[in-house]
Coordinates of C-alpha atoms in Angstrom, one line a residue:
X303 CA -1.5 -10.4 -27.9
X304 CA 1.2 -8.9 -25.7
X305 CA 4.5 -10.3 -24.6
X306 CA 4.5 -10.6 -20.7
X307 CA 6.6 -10.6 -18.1
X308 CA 6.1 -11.5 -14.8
X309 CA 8.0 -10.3 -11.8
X310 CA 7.6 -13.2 -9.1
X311 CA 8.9 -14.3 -5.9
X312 CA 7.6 -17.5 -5.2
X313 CA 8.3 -20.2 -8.4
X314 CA 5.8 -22.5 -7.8
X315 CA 2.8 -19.8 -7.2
X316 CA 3.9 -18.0 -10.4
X317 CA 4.3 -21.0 -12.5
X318 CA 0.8 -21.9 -11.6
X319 CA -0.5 -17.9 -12.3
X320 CA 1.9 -18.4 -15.7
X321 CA 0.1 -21.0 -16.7
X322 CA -3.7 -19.9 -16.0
X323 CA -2.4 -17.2 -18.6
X324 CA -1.2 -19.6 -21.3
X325 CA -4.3 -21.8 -20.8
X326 CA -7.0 -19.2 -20.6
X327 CA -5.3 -17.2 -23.9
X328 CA -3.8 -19.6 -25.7
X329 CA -0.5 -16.8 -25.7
X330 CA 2.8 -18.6 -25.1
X331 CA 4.9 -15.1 -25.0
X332 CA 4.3 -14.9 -21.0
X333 CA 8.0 -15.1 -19.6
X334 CA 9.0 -15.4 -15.8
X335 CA 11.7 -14.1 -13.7
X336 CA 11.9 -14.5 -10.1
X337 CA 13.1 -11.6 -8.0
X338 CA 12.4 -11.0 -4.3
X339 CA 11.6 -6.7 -4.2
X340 CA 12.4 -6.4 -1.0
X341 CA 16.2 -7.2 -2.3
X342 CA 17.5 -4.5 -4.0
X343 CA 20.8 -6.2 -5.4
X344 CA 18.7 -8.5 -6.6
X345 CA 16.3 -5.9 -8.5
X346 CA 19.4 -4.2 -10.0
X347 CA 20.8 -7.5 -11.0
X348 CA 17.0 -8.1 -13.0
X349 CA 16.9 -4.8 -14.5
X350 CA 20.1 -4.4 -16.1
X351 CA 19.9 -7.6 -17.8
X352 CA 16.4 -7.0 -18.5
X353 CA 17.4 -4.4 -20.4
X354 CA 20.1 -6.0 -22.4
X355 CA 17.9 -8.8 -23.7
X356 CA 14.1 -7.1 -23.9
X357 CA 12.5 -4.3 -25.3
X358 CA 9.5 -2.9 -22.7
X359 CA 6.5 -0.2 -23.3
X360 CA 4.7 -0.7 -20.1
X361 CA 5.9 -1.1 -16.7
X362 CA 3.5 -2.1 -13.7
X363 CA 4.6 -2.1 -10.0
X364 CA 2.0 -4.0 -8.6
X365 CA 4.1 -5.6 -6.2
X366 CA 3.7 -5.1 -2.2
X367 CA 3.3 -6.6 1.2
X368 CA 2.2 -5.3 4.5
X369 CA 4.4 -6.7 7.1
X370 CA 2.3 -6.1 10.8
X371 CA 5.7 -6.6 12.4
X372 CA 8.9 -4.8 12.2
X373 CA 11.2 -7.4 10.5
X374 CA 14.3 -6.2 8.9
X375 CA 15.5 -7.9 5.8
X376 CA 19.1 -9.0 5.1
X377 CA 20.3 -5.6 4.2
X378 CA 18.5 -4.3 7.4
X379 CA 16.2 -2.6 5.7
X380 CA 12.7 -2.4 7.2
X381 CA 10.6 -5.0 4.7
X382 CA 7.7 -2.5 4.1
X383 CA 9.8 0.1 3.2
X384 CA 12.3 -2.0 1.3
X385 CA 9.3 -3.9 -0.7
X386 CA 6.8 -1.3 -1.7
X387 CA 9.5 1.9 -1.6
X388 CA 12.3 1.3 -2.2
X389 CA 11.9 -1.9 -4.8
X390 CA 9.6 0.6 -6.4
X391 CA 11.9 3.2 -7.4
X392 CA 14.7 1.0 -8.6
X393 CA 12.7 -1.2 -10.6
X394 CA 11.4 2.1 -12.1
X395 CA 14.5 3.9 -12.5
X396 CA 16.5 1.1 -13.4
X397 CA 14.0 0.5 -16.1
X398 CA 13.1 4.1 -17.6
X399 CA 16.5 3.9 -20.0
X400 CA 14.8 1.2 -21.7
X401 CA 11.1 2.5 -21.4
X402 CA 12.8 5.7 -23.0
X403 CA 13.2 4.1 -26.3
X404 CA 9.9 2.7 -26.5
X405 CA 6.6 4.6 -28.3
X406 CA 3.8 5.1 -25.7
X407 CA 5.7 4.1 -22.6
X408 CA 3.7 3.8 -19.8
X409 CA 4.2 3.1 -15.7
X410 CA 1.7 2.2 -13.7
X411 CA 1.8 2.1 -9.6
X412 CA -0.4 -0.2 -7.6
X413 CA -1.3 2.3 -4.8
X414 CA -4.0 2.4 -2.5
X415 CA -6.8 4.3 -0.9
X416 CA -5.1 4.1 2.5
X417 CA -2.5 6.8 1.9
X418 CA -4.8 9.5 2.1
X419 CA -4.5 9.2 6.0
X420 CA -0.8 9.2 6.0
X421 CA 1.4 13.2 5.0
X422 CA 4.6 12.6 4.0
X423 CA 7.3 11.8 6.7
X424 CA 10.7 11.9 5.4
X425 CA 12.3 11.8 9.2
X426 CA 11.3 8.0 9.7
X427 CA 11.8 6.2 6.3
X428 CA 12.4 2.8 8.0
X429 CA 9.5 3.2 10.8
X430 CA 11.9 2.7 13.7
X431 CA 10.1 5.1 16.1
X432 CA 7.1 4.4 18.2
X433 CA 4.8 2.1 18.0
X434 CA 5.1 -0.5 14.8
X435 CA 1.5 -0.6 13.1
X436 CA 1.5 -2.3 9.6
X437 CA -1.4 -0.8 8.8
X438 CA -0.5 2.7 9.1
X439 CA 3.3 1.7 7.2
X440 CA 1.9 0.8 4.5
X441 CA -0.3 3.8 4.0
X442 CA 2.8 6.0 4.1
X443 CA 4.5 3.6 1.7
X444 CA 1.4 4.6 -0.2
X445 CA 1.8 8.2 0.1
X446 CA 5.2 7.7 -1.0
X447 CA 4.2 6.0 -3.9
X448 CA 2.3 8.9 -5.0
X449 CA 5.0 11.3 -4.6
X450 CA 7.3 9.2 -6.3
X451 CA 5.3 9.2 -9.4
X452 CA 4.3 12.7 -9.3
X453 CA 8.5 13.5 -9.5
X454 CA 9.2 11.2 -12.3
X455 CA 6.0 12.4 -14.7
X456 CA 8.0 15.7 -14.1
X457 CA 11.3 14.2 -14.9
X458 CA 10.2 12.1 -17.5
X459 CA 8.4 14.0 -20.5
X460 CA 8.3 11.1 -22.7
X461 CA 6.8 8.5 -20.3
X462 CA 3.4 8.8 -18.9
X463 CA 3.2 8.0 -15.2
X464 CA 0.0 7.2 -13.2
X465 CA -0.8 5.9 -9.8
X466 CA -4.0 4.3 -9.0
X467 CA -6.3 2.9 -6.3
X468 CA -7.8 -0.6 -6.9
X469 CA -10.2 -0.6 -4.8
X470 CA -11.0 -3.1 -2.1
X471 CA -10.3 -6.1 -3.4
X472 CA -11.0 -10.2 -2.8
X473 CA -7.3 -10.8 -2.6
X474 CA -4.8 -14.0 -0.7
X475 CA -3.2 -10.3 0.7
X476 CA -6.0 -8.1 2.2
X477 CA -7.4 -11.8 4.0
X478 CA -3.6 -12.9 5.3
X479 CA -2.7 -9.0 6.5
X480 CA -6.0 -7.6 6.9
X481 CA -7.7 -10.2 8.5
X482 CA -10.3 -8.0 10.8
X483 CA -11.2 -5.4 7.4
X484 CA -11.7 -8.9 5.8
X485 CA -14.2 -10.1 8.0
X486 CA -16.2 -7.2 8.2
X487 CA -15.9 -6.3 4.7
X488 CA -15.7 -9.6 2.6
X489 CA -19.4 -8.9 0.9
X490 CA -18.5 -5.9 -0.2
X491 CA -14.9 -6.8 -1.5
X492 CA -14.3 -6.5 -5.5
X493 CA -13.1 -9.2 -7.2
X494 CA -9.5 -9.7 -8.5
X495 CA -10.7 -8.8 -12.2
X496 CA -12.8 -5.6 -10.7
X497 CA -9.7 -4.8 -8.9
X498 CA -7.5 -5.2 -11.9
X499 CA -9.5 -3.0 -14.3
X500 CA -7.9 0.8 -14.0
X501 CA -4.2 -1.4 -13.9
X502 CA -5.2 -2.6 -17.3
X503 CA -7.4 0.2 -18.6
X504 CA -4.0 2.6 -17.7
X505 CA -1.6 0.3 -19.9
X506 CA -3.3 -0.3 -22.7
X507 CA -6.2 2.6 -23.4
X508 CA -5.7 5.3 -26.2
X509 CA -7.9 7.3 -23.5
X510 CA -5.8 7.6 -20.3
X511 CA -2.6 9.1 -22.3
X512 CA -4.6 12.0 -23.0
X513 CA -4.3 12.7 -19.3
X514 CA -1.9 14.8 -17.9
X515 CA 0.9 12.0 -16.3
X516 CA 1.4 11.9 -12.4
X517 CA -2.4 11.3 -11.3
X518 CA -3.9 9.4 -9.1
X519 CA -6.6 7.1 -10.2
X520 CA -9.6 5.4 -9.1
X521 CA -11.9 3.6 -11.3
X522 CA -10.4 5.3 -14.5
X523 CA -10.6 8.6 -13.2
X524 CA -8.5 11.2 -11.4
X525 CA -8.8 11.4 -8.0
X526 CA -7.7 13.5 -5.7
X527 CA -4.6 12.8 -3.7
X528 CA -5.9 14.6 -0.2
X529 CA -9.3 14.3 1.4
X530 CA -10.6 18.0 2.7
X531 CA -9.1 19.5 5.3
X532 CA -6.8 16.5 6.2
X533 CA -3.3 18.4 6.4
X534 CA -1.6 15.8 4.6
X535 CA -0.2 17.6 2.0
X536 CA 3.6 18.1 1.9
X537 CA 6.6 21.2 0.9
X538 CA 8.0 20.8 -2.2
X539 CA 11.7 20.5 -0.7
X540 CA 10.1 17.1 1.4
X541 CA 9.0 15.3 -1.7
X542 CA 12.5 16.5 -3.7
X543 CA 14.4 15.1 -0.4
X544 CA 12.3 11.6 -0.6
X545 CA 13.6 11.1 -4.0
X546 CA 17.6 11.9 -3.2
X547 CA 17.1 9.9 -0.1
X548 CA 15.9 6.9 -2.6
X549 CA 18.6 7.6 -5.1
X550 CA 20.9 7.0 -2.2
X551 CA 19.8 3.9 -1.2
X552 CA 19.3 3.0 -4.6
X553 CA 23.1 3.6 -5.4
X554 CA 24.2 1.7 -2.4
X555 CA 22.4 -1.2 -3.6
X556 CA 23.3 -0.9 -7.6
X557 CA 27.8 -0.8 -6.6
X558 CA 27.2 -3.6 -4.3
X559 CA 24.8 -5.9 -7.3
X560 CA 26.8 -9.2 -8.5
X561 CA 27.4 -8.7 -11.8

């Protein structure tokens, strides 16, 4: 019964994912735009007229890639970073204005289990030092994820904010960058629909706005965001810096959109 919109990069594998929606609901209110997140012009230039032609309650940032080389994209920003990070927080913030005026308005994060191994690291936002593991980038992506959330449900009284783990999941991604995980875990994997449940269960239940915004979910329920004893918790004045560091960025990007 909702109006959807889906944030793609590639035409021909949304059109096909478009229509599986239309088919198997018989709702025609499922719109598309494509937009590349790891471009950040190109998110800016989505948002802002997003905003001038559609109303939104729900926001969720599902998109993400795990690059297991260092590649750099156009802007030269690294494409982990630029993808899960950075398009994160300016689809987000660009967005809120409009989520502002709506009742009930809701973002979700796609996180993932994998940041609990990764603290915080502020110093190395692009991964330039040491050795490049794809892996590990992504889980401070992750991480970052879950701080950025945890700043904006304190920034944002009016919007409830929640991050979430979807579990292991049967997904094109996990086999094409995890391919060793896959093999050793593919009986065990959820299914996309499994996978998909907390996403959907955080938009649209009367249940999870009665708790607090800024968690971190698993299965419908608030996890934790550290194991025991694992020292990845982070100051205050690191989390605060991550998000002027992103507004930066962010800025950079917004003077330089077309339009």
């Amino acid at each position: 019964g909702g109006t959807v919109h889906l944030v793609c990069r590639n035409k021909e594998r949304a059109e096909v994912a478009r229509q599986e929606i239309v088919t198997e609901t018989g709702n025609q209110n499922i719109f598309l735009h494509i937009v590349d997140l790891s471009n950040p012009k190109e998110i800016w230039k989505f948002a802002e007229k997003f905003r001038n032609e559609h109303k939104l309650n729900v926001l969720i940032n599902n998109a993400g890639c795990m690059v297991n080389n260092r590649e750099l994209t156009e802007d030269g920003l690294e494409k982990n970073f630029a993808t899960n990070t950075l398009g994160t927080y300016i689809m987000t913030t660009a967005l809120v204005p409009l989520l502002e005026k709506a009742a009930d308005a809701r973002v979700i994060t796609v996180s993932s289990g994998g940041m609990l191994v990764q603290k915080l690291n502020i110093s190395d936002l692009q991964s330039g030092n040491g050795t490049f593991d794809g892996t590990m980038v992504y889980a401070q992506n992750k991480r970052q994820q879950v701080v950025m959330t945890e700043q904006w449900a304190k920034a944002h009284r009016n919007i409830h904010f929640s991050v979430m783990h979807p579990g292991w999941a049967d997904t094109p991604a996990v086999r094409s960058s995890m391919p060793d995980f896959y093999e050793r875990m593919k009986n065990s994997l959820r299914t996309e629909a499994q996978g998909a449940d907390t996403v959907l269960w955080l938009a649209v239940s009367a249940e999870a706005t009665k708790l607090p915004s800024g968690l971190f979910f698993q299965d419908r329920q608030p996890v934790p965001t550290h194991l025991p004893l694992a020292y990845t918790h982070s100051p205050p004045e690191d989390e605060e810096k991550l998000m002027e560091v992103l507004e930066e960025f962010s800025q950079k990007f917004k003077s330089a959109s077309p339009g």
